[in-house]
């Protein structure tokens, strides 16, 4: 398993980590990569990377749907981030074929920060086959 550290810069942001993931699976010819986020207030998603405004819209819409202030029981001040992380999920799986991540033409992999800025980790596990 590979552990990657990243630093986020905003309370909420989507960071394109496609290049980071590609770099760490380059020695796998055929198989699957699992990219896992070991946090309760961050998530991960595959979506459009060509137009960066798509990722901005996703973050803004999640922020509107699950606002910072609400009738939350969790008193740490980041209940919104926990809920957003639950909705987006903790992991993705990608097929690797002939040494290439099988992402669609417009797809990229995004680390989703919901309660930054923080130091975060991403785990990558590859399975050959
Ligand atoms: Zn919390």
mmCIF file of C-alpha atoms and ligand atoms in Angstrom:
data_model
loop_
_atom_site.group_PDB
_atom_site.id
_atom_site.type_symbol
_atom_site.label_atom_id
_atom_site.label_comp_id
_atom_site.label_asym_id
_atom_site.label_seq_id
_atom_site.Cartn_x
_atom_site.Cartn_y
_atom_site.Cartn_z
ATOM 1 C CA UNK A 1 0.000 0.000 0.000
ATOM 2 C CA UNK A 2 1.204 3.504 -0.835
ATOM 3 C CA UNK A 3 0.487 6.454 1.469
ATOM 4 C CA UNK A 4 0.482 9.911 -0.078
ATOM 5 C CA UNK A 5 0.367 13.140 1.920
ATOM 6 C CA UNK A 6 -1.356 16.188 0.537
ATOM 7 C CA UNK A 7 -1.956 19.644 1.938
ATOM 8 C CA UNK A 8 -5.284 21.292 1.280
ATOM 9 C CA UNK A 9 -5.619 25.065 1.156
ATOM 10 C CA UNK A 10 -9.289 25.921 1.620
ATOM 11 C CA UNK A 11 -12.109 24.780 3.889
ATOM 12 C CA UNK A 12 -13.825 23.222 0.887
ATOM 13 C CA UNK A 13 -12.128 22.380 -2.371
ATOM 14 C CA UNK A 14 -11.722 19.707 -5.009
ATOM 15 C CA UNK A 15 -8.110 18.835 -5.833
ATOM 16 C CA UNK A 16 -7.344 16.995 -9.059
ATOM 17 C CA UNK A 17 -5.129 14.058 -8.011
ATOM 18 C CA UNK A 18 -5.228 12.207 -11.341
ATOM 19 C CA UNK A 19 -1.534 12.836 -11.999
ATOM 20 C CA UNK A 20 -0.550 11.671 -8.501
ATOM 21 C CA UNK A 21 -2.512 8.440 -8.893
ATOM 22 C CA UNK A 22 -1.092 7.812 -12.390
ATOM 23 C CA UNK A 23 2.448 8.251 -11.069
ATOM 24 C CA UNK A 24 1.931 5.679 -8.321
ATOM 25 C CA UNK A 25 0.378 2.963 -10.487
ATOM 26 C CA UNK A 26 2.750 3.285 -13.440
ATOM 27 C CA UNK A 27 4.450 -0.053 -12.706
ATOM 28 C CA UNK A 28 1.187 -2.008 -12.913
ATOM 29 C CA UNK A 29 0.413 -3.402 -16.370
ATOM 30 C CA UNK A 30 -3.050 -4.827 -15.738
ATOM 31 C CA UNK A 31 -5.117 -4.703 -12.581
ATOM 32 C CA UNK A 32 -7.149 -2.507 -10.299
ATOM 33 C CA UNK A 33 -6.204 0.496 -8.200
ATOM 34 C CA UNK A 34 -8.184 1.318 -5.085
ATOM 35 C CA UNK A 35 -7.742 4.923 -3.990
ATOM 36 C CA UNK A 36 -8.877 5.347 -0.402
ATOM 37 C CA UNK A 37 -9.324 8.451 1.762
ATOM 38 C CA UNK A 38 -8.868 7.650 5.500
ATOM 39 C CA UNK A 39 -10.733 10.705 6.808
ATOM 40 C CA UNK A 40 -14.216 11.506 8.100
ATOM 41 C CA UNK A 41 -14.466 15.003 6.614
ATOM 42 C CA UNK A 42 -12.966 14.438 3.155
ATOM 43 C CA UNK A 43 -14.097 12.362 0.204
ATOM 44 C CA UNK A 44 -13.100 11.259 -3.261
ATOM 45 C CA UNK A 45 -14.839 11.228 -6.630
ATOM 46 C CA UNK A 46 -14.286 10.674 -10.315
ATOM 47 C CA UNK A 47 -15.796 13.398 -12.461
ATOM 48 C CA UNK A 48 -15.008 15.885 -15.199
ATOM 49 C CA UNK A 49 -11.479 17.272 -15.042
ATOM 50 C CA UNK A 50 -11.471 19.044 -18.414
ATOM 51 C CA UNK A 51 -13.548 22.024 -17.286
ATOM 52 C CA UNK A 52 -12.494 22.968 -13.718
ATOM 53 C CA UNK A 53 -15.801 24.758 -13.125
ATOM 54 C CA UNK A 54 -17.521 21.347 -12.869
ATOM 55 C CA UNK A 55 -15.592 20.532 -9.671
ATOM 56 C CA UNK A 56 -16.318 24.030 -8.343
ATOM 57 C CA UNK A 57 -20.033 23.537 -9.021
ATOM 58 C CA UNK A 58 -19.961 20.208 -7.173
ATOM 59 C CA UNK A 59 -18.349 21.782 -4.098
ATOM 60 C CA UNK A 60 -20.683 24.801 -4.169
ATOM 61 C CA UNK A 61 -23.799 22.675 -4.595
ATOM 62 C CA UNK A 62 -22.829 20.290 -1.783
ATOM 63 C CA UNK A 63 -22.285 23.372 0.402
ATOM 64 C CA UNK A 64 -25.768 24.675 -0.419
ATOM 65 C CA UNK A 65 -27.450 21.314 0.092
ATOM 66 C CA UNK A 66 -25.659 20.712 3.404
ATOM 67 C CA UNK A 67 -25.031 24.150 4.927
ATOM 68 C CA UNK A 68 -22.364 24.928 7.528
ATOM 69 C CA UNK A 69 -24.978 26.007 10.074
ATOM 70 C CA UNK A 70 -27.845 23.707 10.810
ATOM 71 C CA UNK A 71 -29.635 21.915 13.594
ATOM 72 C CA UNK A 72 -26.759 19.459 13.985
ATOM 73 C CA UNK A 73 -26.078 17.391 17.101
ATOM 74 C CA UNK A 74 -22.316 17.157 16.425
ATOM 75 C CA UNK A 75 -20.902 20.236 18.179
ATOM 76 C CA UNK A 76 -17.404 20.280 16.719
ATOM 77 C CA UNK A 77 -18.529 22.758 14.042
ATOM 78 C CA UNK A 78 -17.967 20.468 11.083
ATOM 79 C CA UNK A 79 -21.137 18.395 10.873
ATOM 80 C CA UNK A 80 -21.615 19.646 7.307
ATOM 81 C CA UNK A 81 -18.224 18.184 6.355
ATOM 82 C CA UNK A 82 -19.017 14.783 7.881
ATOM 83 C CA UNK A 83 -22.266 14.592 5.908
ATOM 84 C CA UNK A 84 -20.662 15.742 2.640
ATOM 85 C CA UNK A 85 -17.906 13.144 3.081
ATOM 86 C CA UNK A 86 -20.501 10.423 3.639
ATOM 87 C CA UNK A 87 -22.355 11.377 0.474
ATOM 88 C CA UNK A 88 -19.249 11.417 -1.717
ATOM 89 C CA UNK A 89 -17.660 8.291 -0.244
ATOM 90 C CA UNK A 90 -14.203 7.183 0.857
ATOM 91 C CA UNK A 91 -12.853 5.257 -2.093
ATOM 92 C CA UNK A 92 -12.829 4.732 -5.821
ATOM 93 C CA UNK A 93 -11.667 1.795 -7.910
ATOM 94 C CA UNK A 94 -10.102 2.160 -11.344
ATOM 95 C CA UNK A 95 -9.196 -0.453 -13.907
ATOM 96 C CA UNK A 96 -5.611 -0.403 -15.190
ATOM 97 C CA UNK A 97 -5.142 -1.866 -18.656
ATOM 98 C CA UNK A 98 -1.841 -1.935 -20.544
ATOM 99 C CA UNK A 99 -0.341 0.381 -17.957
ATOM 100 C CA UNK A 100 -3.058 3.024 -18.329
ATOM 101 C CA UNK A 101 -5.792 4.099 -15.930
ATOM 102 C CA UNK A 102 -9.039 3.433 -17.762
ATOM 103 C CA UNK A 103 -10.557 6.821 -17.131
ATOM 104 C CA UNK A 104 -12.996 8.219 -19.642
ATOM 105 C CA UNK A 105 -11.865 11.043 -21.893
ATOM 106 C CA UNK A 106 -13.151 13.801 -19.614
ATOM 107 C CA UNK A 107 -12.713 12.064 -16.272
ATOM 108 C CA UNK A 108 -10.276 12.885 -13.500
ATOM 109 C CA UNK A 109 -9.894 11.843 -9.873
ATOM 110 C CA UNK A 110 -10.650 14.458 -7.234
ATOM 111 C CA UNK A 111 -9.759 14.590 -3.559
ATOM 112 C CA UNK A 112 -12.661 16.427 -1.933
ATOM 113 C CA UNK A 113 -11.768 18.537 1.092
ATOM 114 C CA UNK A 114 -14.757 19.539 3.219
ATOM 115 C CA UNK A 115 -13.081 20.795 6.404
ATOM 116 C CA UNK A 116 -9.684 22.167 5.506
ATOM 117 C CA UNK A 117 -7.155 23.422 5.296
ATOM 118 C CA UNK A 118 -5.505 20.291 6.658
ATOM 119 C CA UNK A 119 -2.767 17.783 6.051
ATOM 120 C CA UNK A 120 -4.440 14.763 4.502
ATOM 121 C CA UNK A 121 -3.528 11.294 3.356
ATOM 122 C CA UNK A 122 -4.529 9.146 0.419
ATOM 123 C CA UNK A 123 -3.934 5.397 0.324
ATOM 124 C CA UNK A 124 -3.461 3.543 -2.951
ATOM 125 C CA UNK A 125 -3.577 -0.235 -3.186
ATOM 126 C CA UNK A 126 -3.080 -1.990 -6.490
ATOM 127 C CA UNK A 127 -4.073 -5.536 -7.328
ATOM 128 C CA UNK A 128 -2.563 -7.099 -10.440
ATOM 129 C CA UNK A 129 -4.546 -9.422 -12.591
HETATM 130 ZN ZN1 LIG B 1 -16.406 16.483 13.558
#
